[in-house]
Each structure stands twice: as structure tokens, then as C-alpha cells.
């Protein structure tokens, strides 16, 4: 079970009683850490260009089982490094990361239409979002043709 180390309570000597964390709590912890600048050096070191949250943890209804994060890297993706950072920051280990590379227009657009979390340069998230939405729109006719062919 994931826990929130900030809310861990002291237990018997040398132990902690850990308080469970859900996906929304994990998202809030991540937002606070990013907003405070606490993760700037680490995200820059990982080559993160833009990052956002999407999926059920960003919506007020239901009980999300996981936290979905979309991240675009400036260079070669260090996916495991990013996941390690996210788990260490949030105390939550049910995190799915979608790497935004331009190869999956529907996923990229979905990942960038949630909650903006980080942008290396001012306006970078909005530019990535507009590009992803345009790519999804421009490739929609090809997905429709694929569906027609599969229906035959």
C-alpha cells in the first residue's frame, strides 16, 4: 500500500506507522512539490520538457486507482528515473507514465489535456498541447479509414 511519508506517524522506536495515500492525494503532493520548485533540478536533469496529469485522478468523480502522468522528454527518455522520482515525491506507487513522442496522437492529446504540472520553458506546455491536438485532428481521417477496413 502506498503511503504519505509526510503524514507518517511515529510508532515504536525505529518504526513508523504509515498513513495510506490515494491517487488524488499523490497528485496534490506532486503539484505542491513542483509549484515550490523542489523538483526543478531533478526534472531538468531527467530532461523533462513538459509534464501533466490526466485521467481519473484529475476528475472529481469516482475513486481513481492510479495516477496517470504524461511527460515529454527533451532527449532520450529516462522513464525509470522519472517513475522513481514520482514515487519518492508522492509516496504512491500506482503511477502510469505516458511518454509523449508524437507517435500516438490520441494518447498524446489525452495526456496533454489534463492538468499542467511542469514546463521547462514558459508556454511550452501550451505549445505541446496545441501540437498534440492538431496532430490528433489531422490523423483522425486515417483512424476512421482503419475502422472502416476492420469492419469489412
C-alpha positions as MATLAB code, in Angstrom:
seq = 'XXXXXXXXXXXXXXXXXXXXXXXXXXXXXXXXXXXXXXXXXXXXXXXXXXXXXXXXXXXXXXXXXXXXXXXXXXXXXXXXXXXXXXXXXXXXXXXXXXXXXXXXXXXXXXXXXXXXXXXXXXXXXXXXXXXXXXXXXXXXXXXXXXXXXXXX';
ca = [
       0.000    0.000    0.000;
       1.325    3.453   -0.867;
       1.863    5.852    1.993;
       2.358    9.541    2.551;
       5.747    9.892    4.279;
       4.900   13.441    5.353;
       1.919   12.133    7.298;
       3.739    9.093    8.700;
       3.213    8.849   12.438;
       5.911    7.777   14.871;
       5.447    4.222   16.117;
       7.575    2.071   18.388;
      11.269    3.016   18.430;
      12.742    2.782   14.936;
       9.401    2.297   13.139;
       6.729    4.443   11.557;
       3.004    3.895   11.236;
       2.315    4.781    7.621;
      -0.811    6.614    6.517;
      -2.277    5.415    3.174;
      -2.227    7.756    0.175;
      -4.702    7.699   -2.706;
      -4.174    8.921   -6.274;
      -5.660   12.382   -5.649;
      -3.510   12.904   -2.559;
      -0.473   11.808   -4.595;
      -1.366   14.323   -7.324;
      -1.700   17.110   -4.754;
       1.681   16.231   -3.217;
       3.252   16.269   -6.686;
       1.674   19.637   -7.526;
       2.944   21.170   -4.276;
       6.469   19.850   -4.872;
       6.539   21.168   -8.436;
       4.958   24.529   -7.552;
       7.523   25.053   -4.785;
      10.403   24.454   -7.208;
      11.552   21.463   -5.148;
      11.719   19.245   -8.257;
      13.122   21.732  -10.793;
      16.697   20.405  -10.716;
      15.589   16.763  -10.821;
      13.126   17.312  -13.696;
      15.704   19.285  -15.637;
      18.265   16.536  -15.016;
      15.840   13.952  -16.393;
      15.318   16.105  -19.479;
      11.613   16.681  -18.872;
      10.273   19.276  -21.298;
       6.600   19.228  -20.238;
       4.609   17.116  -17.823;
       0.937   16.880  -16.899;
      -1.559   14.664  -15.118;
      -4.599   13.202  -16.826;
      -7.167   10.505  -16.272;
      -9.403    9.717  -13.336;
      -7.228   11.320  -10.636;
      -7.784   14.720  -12.270;
     -11.582   14.405  -12.250;
     -13.730   14.951   -9.150;
     -15.941   11.898   -9.647;
     -15.155    8.286   -8.799;
     -12.262    6.668   -6.975;
      -9.126    6.616   -9.134;
      -6.961    3.511   -8.825;
      -3.840    5.118  -10.250;
      -2.210    8.401  -11.231;
      -1.678    8.963  -14.964;
       1.194   11.258  -15.935;
       2.126   12.428  -19.424;
       5.720   13.548  -19.960;
       7.650   14.776  -22.966;
      11.421   14.486  -22.752;
      13.823   16.879  -24.485;
      16.183   13.997  -25.276;
      16.336   10.269  -24.664;
      13.619    9.349  -22.145;
      14.707    8.191  -18.687;
      11.364    6.640  -17.845;
      12.576    4.667  -14.835;
      14.284    7.748  -13.414;
      11.051    9.719  -13.748;
       8.975    6.972  -12.148;
      11.453    6.732   -9.253;
      11.219   10.498   -8.729;
       7.408   10.471   -8.844;
       7.107    7.596   -6.377;
       9.646    9.157   -4.000;
       7.858   12.521   -4.176;
       4.305   11.241   -3.775;
       4.738    8.114   -1.674;
       2.382    6.461   -4.181;
       3.450    3.598   -6.427;
       0.459    3.215   -8.749;
       1.713    5.702  -11.329;
       1.420    5.188  -15.079;
       3.582    7.378  -17.311;
       2.757    8.047  -20.954;
       5.814    9.244  -22.869;
       4.707   11.912  -25.337;
       6.699   11.428  -28.526;
       4.284   12.335  -31.308;
       3.819    8.714  -32.386;
       0.456    8.229  -30.680;
      -1.723   11.257  -31.455;
      -4.761   10.202  -29.402;
      -2.741    9.344  -26.289;
      -0.569   12.452  -26.622;
      -3.635   14.709  -26.884;
      -5.313   12.999  -23.911;
      -2.146   13.261  -21.812;
      -1.771   16.965  -22.537;
      -5.412   17.946  -21.944;
      -5.459   17.238  -18.234;
      -3.701   19.217  -15.509;
      -0.475   21.008  -16.495;
       2.239   20.274  -13.939;
       5.587   21.375  -15.361;
       7.078   23.163  -18.343;
      10.790   23.722  -18.839;
      10.169   26.931  -20.762;
       7.302   29.366  -20.358;
       4.497   28.468  -22.771;
       5.993   25.052  -23.501;
       3.003   23.132  -22.178;
       0.523   25.144  -24.271;
       2.645   24.662  -27.402;
       2.897   20.906  -26.805;
      -0.847   20.732  -26.135;
      -1.745   22.605  -29.342;
       0.616   20.431  -31.397;
      -0.848   17.228  -29.932;
      -4.443   18.364  -30.531;
      -3.589   19.353  -34.102;
      -1.882   16.017  -34.734;
      -4.915   14.135  -33.382;
      -7.231   16.196  -35.609;
      -5.016   15.771  -38.686;
      -4.815   11.992  -38.300;
      -8.493   11.395  -37.436;
      -9.390   10.520  -41.036;
      -6.771    7.744  -41.067;
      -8.164    6.222  -37.871;
     -11.658    6.372  -39.431;
     -10.367    4.571  -42.546;
      -8.756    1.907  -40.359;
     -12.062    1.344  -38.542;
     -13.914    1.064  -41.888;
     -11.445   -1.522  -43.175;
     -11.618   -3.551  -39.964;
     -15.426   -3.575  -40.163;
     -15.342   -5.305  -43.572;
];
